[in-house]
Tab-separated table of C-alpha atoms and ligand atoms in Angstrom:
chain	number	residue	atom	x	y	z
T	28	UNK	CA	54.914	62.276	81.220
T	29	UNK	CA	52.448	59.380	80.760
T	30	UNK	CA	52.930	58.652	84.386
T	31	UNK	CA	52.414	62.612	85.064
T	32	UNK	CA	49.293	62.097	83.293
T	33	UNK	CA	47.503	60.097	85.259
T	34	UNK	CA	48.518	62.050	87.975
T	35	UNK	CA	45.154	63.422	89.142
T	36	UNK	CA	43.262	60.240	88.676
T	37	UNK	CA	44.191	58.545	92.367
T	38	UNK	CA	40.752	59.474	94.210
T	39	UNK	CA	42.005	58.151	97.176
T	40	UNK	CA	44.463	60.948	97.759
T	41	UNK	CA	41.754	63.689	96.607
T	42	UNK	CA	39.367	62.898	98.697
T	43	UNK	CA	41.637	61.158	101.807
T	44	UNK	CA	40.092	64.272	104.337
T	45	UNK	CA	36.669	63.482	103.540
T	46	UNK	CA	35.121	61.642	106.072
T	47	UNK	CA	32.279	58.668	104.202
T	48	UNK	CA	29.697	61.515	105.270
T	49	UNK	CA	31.652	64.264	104.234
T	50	UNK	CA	32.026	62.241	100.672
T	51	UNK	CA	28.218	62.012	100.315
T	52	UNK	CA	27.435	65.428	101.041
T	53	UNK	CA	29.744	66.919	98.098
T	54	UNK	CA	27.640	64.100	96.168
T	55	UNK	CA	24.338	65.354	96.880
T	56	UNK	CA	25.635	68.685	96.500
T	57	UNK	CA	27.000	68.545	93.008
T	58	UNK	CA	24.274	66.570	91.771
T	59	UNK	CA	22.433	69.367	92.882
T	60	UNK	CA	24.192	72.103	90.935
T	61	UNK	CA	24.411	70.315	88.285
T	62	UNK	CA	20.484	70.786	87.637
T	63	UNK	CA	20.790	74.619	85.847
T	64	UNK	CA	17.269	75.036	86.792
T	65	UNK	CA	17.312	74.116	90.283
T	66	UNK	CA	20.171	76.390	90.839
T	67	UNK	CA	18.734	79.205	89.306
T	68	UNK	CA	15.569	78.546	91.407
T	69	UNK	CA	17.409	77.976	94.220
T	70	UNK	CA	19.818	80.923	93.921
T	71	UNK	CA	16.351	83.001	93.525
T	72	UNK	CA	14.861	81.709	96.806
T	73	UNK	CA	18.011	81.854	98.689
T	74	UNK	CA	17.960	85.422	98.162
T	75	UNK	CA	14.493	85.605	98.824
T	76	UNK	CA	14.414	84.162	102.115
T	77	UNK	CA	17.536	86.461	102.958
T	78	UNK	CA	16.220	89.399	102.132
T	79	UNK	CA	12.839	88.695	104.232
T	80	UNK	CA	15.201	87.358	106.971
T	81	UNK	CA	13.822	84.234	107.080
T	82	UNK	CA	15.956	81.901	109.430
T	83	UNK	CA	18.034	80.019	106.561
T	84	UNK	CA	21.761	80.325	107.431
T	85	UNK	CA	21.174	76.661	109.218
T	86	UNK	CA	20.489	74.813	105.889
T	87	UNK	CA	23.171	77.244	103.995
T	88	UNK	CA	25.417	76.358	106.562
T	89	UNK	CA	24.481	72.396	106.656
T	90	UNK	CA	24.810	72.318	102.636
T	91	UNK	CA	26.774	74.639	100.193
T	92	UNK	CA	28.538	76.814	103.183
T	93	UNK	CA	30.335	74.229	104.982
T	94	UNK	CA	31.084	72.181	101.643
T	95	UNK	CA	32.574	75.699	100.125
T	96	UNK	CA	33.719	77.333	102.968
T	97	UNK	CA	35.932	77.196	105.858
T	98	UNK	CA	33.790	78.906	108.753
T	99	UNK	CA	32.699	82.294	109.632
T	100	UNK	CA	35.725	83.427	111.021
T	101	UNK	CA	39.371	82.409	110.945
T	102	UNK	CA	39.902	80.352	113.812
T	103	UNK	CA	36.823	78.099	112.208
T	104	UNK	CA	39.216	77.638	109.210
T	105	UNK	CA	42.204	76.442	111.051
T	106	UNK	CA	41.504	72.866	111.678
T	107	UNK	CA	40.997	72.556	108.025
T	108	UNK	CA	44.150	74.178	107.442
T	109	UNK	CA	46.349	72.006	109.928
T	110	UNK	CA	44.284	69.143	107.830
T	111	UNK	CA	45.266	69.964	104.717
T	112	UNK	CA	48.536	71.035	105.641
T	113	UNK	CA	49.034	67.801	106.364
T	114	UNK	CA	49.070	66.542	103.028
T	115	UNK	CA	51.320	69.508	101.952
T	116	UNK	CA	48.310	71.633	100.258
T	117	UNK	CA	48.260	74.738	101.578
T	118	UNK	CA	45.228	77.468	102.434
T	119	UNK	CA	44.415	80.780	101.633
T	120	UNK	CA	42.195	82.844	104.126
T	121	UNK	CA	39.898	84.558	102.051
T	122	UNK	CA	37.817	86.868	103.623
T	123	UNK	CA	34.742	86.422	101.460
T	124	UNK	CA	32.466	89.366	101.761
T	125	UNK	CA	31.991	91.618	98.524
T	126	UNK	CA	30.839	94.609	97.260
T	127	UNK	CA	29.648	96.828	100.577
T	128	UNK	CA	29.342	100.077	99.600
T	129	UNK	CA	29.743	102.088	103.427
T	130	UNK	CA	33.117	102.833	104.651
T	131	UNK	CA	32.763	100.497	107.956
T	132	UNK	CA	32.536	97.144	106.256
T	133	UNK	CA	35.438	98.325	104.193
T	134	UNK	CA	37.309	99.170	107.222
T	135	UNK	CA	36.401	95.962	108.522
T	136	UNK	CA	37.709	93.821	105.872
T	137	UNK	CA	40.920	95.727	105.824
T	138	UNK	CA	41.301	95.388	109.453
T	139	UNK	CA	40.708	91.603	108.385
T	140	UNK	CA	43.289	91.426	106.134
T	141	UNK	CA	45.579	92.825	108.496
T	142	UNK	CA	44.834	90.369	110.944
T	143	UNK	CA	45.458	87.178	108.428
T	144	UNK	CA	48.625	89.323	107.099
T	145	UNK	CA	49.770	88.054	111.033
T	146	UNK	CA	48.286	84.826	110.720
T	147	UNK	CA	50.247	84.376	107.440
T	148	UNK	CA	53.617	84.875	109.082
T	149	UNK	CA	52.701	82.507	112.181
T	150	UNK	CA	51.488	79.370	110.086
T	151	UNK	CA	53.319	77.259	107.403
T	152	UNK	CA	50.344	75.848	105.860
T	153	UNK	CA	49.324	79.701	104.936
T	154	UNK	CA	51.679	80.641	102.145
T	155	UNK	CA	49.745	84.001	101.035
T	156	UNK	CA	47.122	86.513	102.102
T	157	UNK	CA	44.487	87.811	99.494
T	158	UNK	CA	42.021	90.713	99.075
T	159	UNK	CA	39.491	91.836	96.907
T	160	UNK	CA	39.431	95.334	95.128
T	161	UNK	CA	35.846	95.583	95.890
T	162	UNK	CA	36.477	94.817	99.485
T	163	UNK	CA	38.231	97.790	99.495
T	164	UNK	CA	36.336	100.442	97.163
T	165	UNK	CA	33.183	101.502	96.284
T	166	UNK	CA	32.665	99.376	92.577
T	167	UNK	CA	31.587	102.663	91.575
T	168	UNK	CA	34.376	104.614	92.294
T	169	UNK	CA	36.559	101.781	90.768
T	170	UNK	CA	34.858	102.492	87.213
T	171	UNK	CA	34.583	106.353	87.912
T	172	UNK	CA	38.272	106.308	87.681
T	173	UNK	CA	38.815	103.683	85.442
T	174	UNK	CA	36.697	106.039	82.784
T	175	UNK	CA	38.690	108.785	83.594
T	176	UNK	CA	35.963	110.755	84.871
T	177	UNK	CA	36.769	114.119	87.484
T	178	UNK	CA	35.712	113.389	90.665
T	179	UNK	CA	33.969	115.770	93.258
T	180	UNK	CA	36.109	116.658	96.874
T	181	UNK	CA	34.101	113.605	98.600
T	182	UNK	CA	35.200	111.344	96.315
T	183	UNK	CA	38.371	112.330	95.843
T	184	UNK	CA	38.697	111.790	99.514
T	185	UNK	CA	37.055	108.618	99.326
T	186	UNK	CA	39.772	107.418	96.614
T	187	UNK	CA	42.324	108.566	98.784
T	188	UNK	CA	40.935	106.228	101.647
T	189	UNK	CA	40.935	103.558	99.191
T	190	UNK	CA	44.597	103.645	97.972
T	191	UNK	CA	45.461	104.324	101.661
T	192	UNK	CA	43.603	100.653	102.509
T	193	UNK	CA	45.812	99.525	99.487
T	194	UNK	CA	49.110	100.531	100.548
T	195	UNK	CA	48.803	100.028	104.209
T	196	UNK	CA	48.015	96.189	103.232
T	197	UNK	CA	50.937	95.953	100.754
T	198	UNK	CA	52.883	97.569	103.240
T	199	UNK	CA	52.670	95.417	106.040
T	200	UNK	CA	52.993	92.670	103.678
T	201	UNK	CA	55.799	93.733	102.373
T	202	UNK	CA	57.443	94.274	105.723
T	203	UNK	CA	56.343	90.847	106.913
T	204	UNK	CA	57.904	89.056	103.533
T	205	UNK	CA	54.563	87.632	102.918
T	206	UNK	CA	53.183	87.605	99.350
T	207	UNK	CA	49.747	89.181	98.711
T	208	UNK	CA	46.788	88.295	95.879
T	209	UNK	CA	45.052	90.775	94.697
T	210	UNK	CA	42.130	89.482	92.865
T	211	UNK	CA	40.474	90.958	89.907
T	212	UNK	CA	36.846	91.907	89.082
T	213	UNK	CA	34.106	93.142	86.859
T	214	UNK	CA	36.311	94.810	83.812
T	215	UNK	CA	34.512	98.167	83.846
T	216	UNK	CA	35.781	98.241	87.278
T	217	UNK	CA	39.326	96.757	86.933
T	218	UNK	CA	41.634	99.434	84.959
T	219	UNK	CA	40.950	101.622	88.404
T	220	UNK	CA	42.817	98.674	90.108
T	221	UNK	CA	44.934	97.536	87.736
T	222	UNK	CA	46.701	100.954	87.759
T	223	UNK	CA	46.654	100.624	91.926
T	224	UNK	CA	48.309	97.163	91.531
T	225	UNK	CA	50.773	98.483	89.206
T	226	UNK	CA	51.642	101.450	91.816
T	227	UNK	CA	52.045	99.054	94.619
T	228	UNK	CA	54.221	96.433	92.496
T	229	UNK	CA	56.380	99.363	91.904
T	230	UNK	CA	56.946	100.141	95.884
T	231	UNK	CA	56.872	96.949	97.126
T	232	UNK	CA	58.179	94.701	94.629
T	233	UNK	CA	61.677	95.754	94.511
T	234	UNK	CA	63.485	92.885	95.923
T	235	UNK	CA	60.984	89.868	95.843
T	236	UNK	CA	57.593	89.176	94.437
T	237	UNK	CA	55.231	90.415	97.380
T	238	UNK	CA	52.208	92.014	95.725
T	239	UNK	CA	50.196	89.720	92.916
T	240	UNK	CA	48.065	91.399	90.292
T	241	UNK	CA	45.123	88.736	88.372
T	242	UNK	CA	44.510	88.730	85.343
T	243	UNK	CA	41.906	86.976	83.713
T	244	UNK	CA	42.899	85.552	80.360
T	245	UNK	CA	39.102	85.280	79.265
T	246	UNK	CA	39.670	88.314	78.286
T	247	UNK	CA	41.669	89.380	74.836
T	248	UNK	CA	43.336	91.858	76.078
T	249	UNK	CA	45.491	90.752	78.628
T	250	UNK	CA	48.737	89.339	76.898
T	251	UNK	CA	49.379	92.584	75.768
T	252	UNK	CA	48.363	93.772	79.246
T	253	UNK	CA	50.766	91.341	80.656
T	254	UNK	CA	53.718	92.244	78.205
T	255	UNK	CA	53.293	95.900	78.897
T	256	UNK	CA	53.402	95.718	82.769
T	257	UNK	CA	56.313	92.935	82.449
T	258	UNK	CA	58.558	96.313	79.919
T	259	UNK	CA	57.453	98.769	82.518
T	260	UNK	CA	58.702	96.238	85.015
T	261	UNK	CA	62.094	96.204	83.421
T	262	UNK	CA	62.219	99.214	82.739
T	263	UNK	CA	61.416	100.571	86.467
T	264	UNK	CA	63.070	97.371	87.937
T	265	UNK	CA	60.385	95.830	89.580
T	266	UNK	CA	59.196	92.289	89.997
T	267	UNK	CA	55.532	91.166	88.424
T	268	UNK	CA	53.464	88.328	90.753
T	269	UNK	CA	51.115	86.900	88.344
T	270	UNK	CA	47.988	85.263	89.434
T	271	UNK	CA	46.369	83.466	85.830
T	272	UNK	CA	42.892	82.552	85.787
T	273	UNK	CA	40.418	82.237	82.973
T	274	UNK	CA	38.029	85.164	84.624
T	275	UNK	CA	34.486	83.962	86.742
T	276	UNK	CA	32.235	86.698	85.214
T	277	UNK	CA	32.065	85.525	81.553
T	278	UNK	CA	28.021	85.903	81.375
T	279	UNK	CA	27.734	89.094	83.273
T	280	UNK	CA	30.080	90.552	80.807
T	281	UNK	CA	28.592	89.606	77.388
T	282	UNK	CA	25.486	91.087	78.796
T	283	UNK	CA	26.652	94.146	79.895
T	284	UNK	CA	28.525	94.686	76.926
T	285	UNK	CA	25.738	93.478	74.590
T	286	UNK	CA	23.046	95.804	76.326
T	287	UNK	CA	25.567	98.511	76.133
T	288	UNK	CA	26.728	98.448	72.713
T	289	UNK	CA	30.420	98.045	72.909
T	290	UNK	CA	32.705	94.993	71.983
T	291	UNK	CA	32.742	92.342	74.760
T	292	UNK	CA	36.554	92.210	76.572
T	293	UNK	CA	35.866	88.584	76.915
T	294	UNK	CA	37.423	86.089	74.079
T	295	UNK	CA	34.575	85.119	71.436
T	296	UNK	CA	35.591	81.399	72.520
T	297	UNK	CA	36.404	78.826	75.514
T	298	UNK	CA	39.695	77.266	72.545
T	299	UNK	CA	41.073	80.982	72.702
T	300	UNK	CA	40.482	81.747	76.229
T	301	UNK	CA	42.557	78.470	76.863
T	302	UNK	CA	45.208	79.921	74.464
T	303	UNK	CA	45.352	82.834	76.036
T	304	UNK	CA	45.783	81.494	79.477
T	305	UNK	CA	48.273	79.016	78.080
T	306	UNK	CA	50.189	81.531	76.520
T	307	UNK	CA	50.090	83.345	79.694
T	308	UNK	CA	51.727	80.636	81.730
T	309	UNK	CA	54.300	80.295	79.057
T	310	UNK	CA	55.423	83.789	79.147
T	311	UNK	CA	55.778	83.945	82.848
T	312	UNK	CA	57.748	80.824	82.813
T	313	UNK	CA	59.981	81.985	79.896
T	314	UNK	CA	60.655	85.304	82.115
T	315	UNK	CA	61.053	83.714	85.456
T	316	UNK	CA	63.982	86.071	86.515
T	317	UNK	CA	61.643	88.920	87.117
T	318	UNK	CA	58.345	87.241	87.216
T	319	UNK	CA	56.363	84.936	89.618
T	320	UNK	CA	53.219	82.823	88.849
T	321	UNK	CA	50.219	81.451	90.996
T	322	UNK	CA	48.155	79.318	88.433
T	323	UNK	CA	44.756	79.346	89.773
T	324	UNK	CA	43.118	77.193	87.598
T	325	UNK	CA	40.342	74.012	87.915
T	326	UNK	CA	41.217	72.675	84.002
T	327	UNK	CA	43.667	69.362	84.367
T	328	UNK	CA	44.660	70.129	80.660
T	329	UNK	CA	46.433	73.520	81.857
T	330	UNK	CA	47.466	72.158	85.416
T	331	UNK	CA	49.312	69.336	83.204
T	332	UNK	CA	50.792	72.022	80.974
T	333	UNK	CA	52.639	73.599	83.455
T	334	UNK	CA	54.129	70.319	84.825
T	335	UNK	CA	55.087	70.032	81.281
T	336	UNK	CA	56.956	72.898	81.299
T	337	UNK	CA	58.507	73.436	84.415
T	338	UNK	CA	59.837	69.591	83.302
T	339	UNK	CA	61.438	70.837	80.447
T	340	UNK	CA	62.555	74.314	81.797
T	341	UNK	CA	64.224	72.503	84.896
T	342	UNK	CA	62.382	74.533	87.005
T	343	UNK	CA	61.934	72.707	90.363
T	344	UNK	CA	58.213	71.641	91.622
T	345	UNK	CA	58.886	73.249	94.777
T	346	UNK	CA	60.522	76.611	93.504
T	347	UNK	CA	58.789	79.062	95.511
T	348	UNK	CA	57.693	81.147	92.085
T	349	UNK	CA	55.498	78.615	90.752
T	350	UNK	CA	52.179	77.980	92.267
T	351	UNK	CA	48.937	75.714	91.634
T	352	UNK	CA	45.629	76.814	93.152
T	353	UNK	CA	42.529	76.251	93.380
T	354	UNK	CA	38.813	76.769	95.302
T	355	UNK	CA	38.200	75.245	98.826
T	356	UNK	CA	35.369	72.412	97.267
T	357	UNK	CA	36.403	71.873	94.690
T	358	UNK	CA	38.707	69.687	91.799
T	359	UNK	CA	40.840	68.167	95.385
T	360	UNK	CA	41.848	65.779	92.735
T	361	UNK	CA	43.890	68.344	91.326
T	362	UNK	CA	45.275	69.783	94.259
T	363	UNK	CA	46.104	67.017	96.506
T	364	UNK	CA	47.962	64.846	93.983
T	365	UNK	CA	50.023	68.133	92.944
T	366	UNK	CA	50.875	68.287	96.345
T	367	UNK	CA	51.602	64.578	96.546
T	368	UNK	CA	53.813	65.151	93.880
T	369	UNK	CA	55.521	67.563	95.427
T	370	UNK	CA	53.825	71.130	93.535
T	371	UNK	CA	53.403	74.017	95.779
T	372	UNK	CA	49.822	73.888	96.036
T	373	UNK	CA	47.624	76.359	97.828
T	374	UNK	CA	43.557	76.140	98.281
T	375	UNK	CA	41.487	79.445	98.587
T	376	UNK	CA	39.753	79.272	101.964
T	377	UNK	CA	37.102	81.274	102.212
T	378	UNK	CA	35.047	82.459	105.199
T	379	UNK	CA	32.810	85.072	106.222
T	380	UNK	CA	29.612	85.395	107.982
T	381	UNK	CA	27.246	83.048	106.365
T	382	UNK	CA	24.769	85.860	104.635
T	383	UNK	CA	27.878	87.859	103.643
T	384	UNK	CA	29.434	85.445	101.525
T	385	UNK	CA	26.115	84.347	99.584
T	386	UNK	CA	27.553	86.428	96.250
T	387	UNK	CA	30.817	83.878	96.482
T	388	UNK	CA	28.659	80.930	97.013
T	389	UNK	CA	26.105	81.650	94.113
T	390	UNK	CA	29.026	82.109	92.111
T	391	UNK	CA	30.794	78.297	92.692
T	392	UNK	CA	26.860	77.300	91.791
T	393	UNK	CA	26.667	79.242	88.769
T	394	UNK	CA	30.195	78.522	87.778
T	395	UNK	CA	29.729	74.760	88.532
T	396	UNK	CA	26.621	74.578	86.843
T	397	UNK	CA	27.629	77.021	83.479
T	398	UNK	CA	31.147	75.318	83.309
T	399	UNK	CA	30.766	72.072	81.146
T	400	UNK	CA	32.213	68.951	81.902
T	401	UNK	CA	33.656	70.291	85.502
T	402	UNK	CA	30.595	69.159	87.824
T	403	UNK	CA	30.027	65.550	85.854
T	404	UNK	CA	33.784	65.573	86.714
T	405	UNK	CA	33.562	66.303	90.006
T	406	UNK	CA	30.329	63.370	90.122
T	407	UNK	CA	32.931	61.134	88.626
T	408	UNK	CA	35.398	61.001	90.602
T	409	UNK	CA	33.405	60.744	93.705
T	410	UNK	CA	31.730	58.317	92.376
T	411	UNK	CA	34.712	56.047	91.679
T	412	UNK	CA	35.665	56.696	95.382
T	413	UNK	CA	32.462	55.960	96.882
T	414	UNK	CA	33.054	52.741	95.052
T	415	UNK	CA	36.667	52.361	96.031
T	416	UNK	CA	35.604	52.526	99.929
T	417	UNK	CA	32.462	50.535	99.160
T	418	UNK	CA	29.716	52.806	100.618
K	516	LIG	C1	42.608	79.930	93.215
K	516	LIG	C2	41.645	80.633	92.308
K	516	LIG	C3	41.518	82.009	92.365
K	516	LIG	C4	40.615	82.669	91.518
K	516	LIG	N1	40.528	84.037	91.527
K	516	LIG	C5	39.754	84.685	90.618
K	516	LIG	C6	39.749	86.098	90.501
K	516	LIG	O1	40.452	86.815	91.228
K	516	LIG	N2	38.944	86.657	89.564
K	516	LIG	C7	38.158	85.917	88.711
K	516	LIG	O2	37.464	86.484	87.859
K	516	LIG	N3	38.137	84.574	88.822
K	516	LIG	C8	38.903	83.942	89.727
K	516	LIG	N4	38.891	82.574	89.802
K	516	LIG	C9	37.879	81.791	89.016
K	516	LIG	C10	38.395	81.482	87.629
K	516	LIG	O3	38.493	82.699	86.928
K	516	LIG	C11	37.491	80.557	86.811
K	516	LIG	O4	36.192	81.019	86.813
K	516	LIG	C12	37.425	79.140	87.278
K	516	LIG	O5	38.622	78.740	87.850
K	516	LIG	C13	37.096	78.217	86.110
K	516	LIG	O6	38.153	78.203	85.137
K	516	LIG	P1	39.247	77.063	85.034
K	516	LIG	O7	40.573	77.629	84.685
K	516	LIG	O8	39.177	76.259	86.244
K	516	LIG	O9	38.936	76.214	83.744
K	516	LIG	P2	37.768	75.735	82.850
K	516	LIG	O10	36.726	75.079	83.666
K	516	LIG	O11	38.410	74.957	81.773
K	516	LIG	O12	37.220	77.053	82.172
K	516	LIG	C14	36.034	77.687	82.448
K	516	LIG	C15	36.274	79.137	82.171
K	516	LIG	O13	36.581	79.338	80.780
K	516	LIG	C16	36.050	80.573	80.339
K	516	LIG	N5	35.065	80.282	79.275
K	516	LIG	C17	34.080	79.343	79.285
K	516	LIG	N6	33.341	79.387	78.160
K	516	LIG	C18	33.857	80.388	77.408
K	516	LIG	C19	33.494	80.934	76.154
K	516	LIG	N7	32.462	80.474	75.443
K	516	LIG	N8	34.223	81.954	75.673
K	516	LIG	C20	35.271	82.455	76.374
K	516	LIG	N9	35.665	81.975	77.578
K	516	LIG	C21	34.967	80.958	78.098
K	516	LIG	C22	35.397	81.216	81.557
K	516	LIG	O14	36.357	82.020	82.161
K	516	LIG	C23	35.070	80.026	82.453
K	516	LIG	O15	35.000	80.365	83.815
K	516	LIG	C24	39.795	81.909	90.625
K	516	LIG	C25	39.933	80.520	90.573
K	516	LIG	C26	40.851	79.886	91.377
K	516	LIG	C27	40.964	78.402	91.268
């Protein structure tokens, strides 16, 4: 385990894609994040010049877009797949535009889906296709239902469009044998989805894991979320995909909930998120028979946890129901000396038109910025790289 330990500190397997340009960009760029201040005044004149349609997609495109993001559409992404594939880390096509409210963009990204659902199937380095709820749904709708309110005729057809998008995506993915991420949201919206993901488990998960539900362990509620889908499971014999992550929208949360009056769903500390997702990735491992687990995580502490375990369980590093992943950008440390290792490994791609993905992108600053320790560990290692190849 000491060896194991060390694992993620060879930067010369990280960053081995990264050209020495390449290296100094994601330099410049997370010294830039790092600044809280510059972000947020950045992230305000981004926005800005986006709304006044000012002709900035060149210097997105030249900084945080190319560095996050694997092009605007999916051929773009495939030469960093076949690269990456390469040194056994595989991609995840993420089509990257959120929260549209008119029926044609969500048409458009299911059509997308669709499309990577073949693209999946065709390439090795693509283990799994992924959608958001919200690239589905209205958010609206989402929490109308989630709050059990009636709806009027338009909306009920509008649901009905929405579960139809659903299943016709779980569908083909179950009939291709391709497994499917669904990732989670905003909790006001997310009980509305949750209860979608549980239907589509049920009908497509009979025989092998193909849909994935998230759950984001900031959030105290979840294990017993977790152990009630898992009896229900059992009971109904179906097989639960698990996709653990910590949860990306900690601050909007707390403030919604604090402005609101009502107790915040988010844990009232970073020690018992980290229990909670650890506790998580233990009970999906101690229920392997009818469970599967994609670990999408950034935090070496957990990543090292679950090599721990599947150690000691005598789970294999390359059994197809374990998973590491994490974002296109960032913590290749992690990810490419997993994969060295012999982990199944798999990086979110995402793409999208360059003004349509500006919500993902303000995110990985915000994130990177708010999360403590991650960017000066990010500056580190490439750092200790640009030292090893003397630039
Ligand atoms: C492959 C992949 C897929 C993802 N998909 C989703 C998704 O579908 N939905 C989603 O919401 N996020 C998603 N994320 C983002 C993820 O939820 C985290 O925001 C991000 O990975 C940072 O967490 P970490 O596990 O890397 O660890 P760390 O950097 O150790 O943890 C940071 C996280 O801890 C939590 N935290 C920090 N401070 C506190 C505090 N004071 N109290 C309580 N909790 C705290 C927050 O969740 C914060 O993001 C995904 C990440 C990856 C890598």
């Amino acid at each position: 385990m000491i060896i194991m330990k060390r694992i993620f500190e060879n930067t010369s397997t990280a960053f081995a894609l990264k050209t020495d340009s390449e290296l100094e960009r994601a330099y410049f760029l997370f010294k830039m994040i790092s600044n809280e201040p510059l972000v947020r005044i950045g992230t305000a004149m981004t926005n800005f010049a986006l709304k006044a349609h000012l002709p900035v997609d060149g210097l997105i495109r030249a900084t945080v877009f190319d560095h996050f993001c694997g092009g605007i559409n999916e051929k773009d992404c495939m030469s960093v797949v076949h690269k990456m594939w390469d040194k056994g880390v595989c991609s995840i096509l993420d089509y990257s535009v959120e929260g549209k409210d008119d029926e044609d963009p969500l048409d458009h990204c299911l059509a997308k889906v669709l499309d990577i659902l073949d693209f999946v199937k065709k390439e090795e380095g693509i283990p799994f296709a992924v959608f958001k709820p919200t690239g589905y749904g209205r958010l609206s709708l989402f929490k109308k239902i989630g709050e059990g309110k009636s709806l009027s005729k338009t909306e009920e057809d509008e649901w009905a469009r929405v579960v139809n998008r659903f299943d016709t995506t779980c569908k083909k993915a179950h009939d291709l044998g391709v497994s499917l991420l669904i990732d989670a949201e905003e909790s006001w919206m997310q009980n509305a989805a949750d209860d979608l993901v549980e239907q589509m488990m049920r009908k497509y998960n009979k025989d092998k894991t193909i849909v994935f539900n998230t759950l984001q362990m900031y959030r105290w509620d979840r294990m017993e979320f977790l152990m009630k889908l898992h009896r229900t499971a059992k009971e109904e014999g179906f097989m639960v995909g698990v996709k653990a992550v910590r949860g990306a929208y900690m601050e909007k949360e707390n403030e919604r909930a604090e402005e609101k009056g009502y107790k915040s769903p988010i844990c009232t500390s970073k020690e018992e998120t980290d229990t909670n997702f650890d506790n998580c990735v233990n009970y999906v491992l101690e229920h392997l028979d009818g469970m599967s687990l994609f670990a999408g995580t950034h935090n070496e502490e957990s990543s090292h946890q679950l090599i721990q375990l599947l150690d000691e369980k005598g789970v294999a590093k390359d059994d197809q129901r374990i998973w590491f992943g994490q974002l296109f950008g960032m913590s290749d440390h992690i990810s490419f000396n997993l994969a060295e290792h012999g982990y199944n490994v798999a990086k979110y791609l995402p793409f999208g038109p360059v003004r349509d993905v500006m919500p993902y992108l303000i995110r990985r600053a915000e994130e990177n910025t708010s999360v403590a320790g991650q960017t000066s560990r990010e500056l580190a290692l490439i750092k200790k790289e640009r030292k090893r190849r003397k630039i």
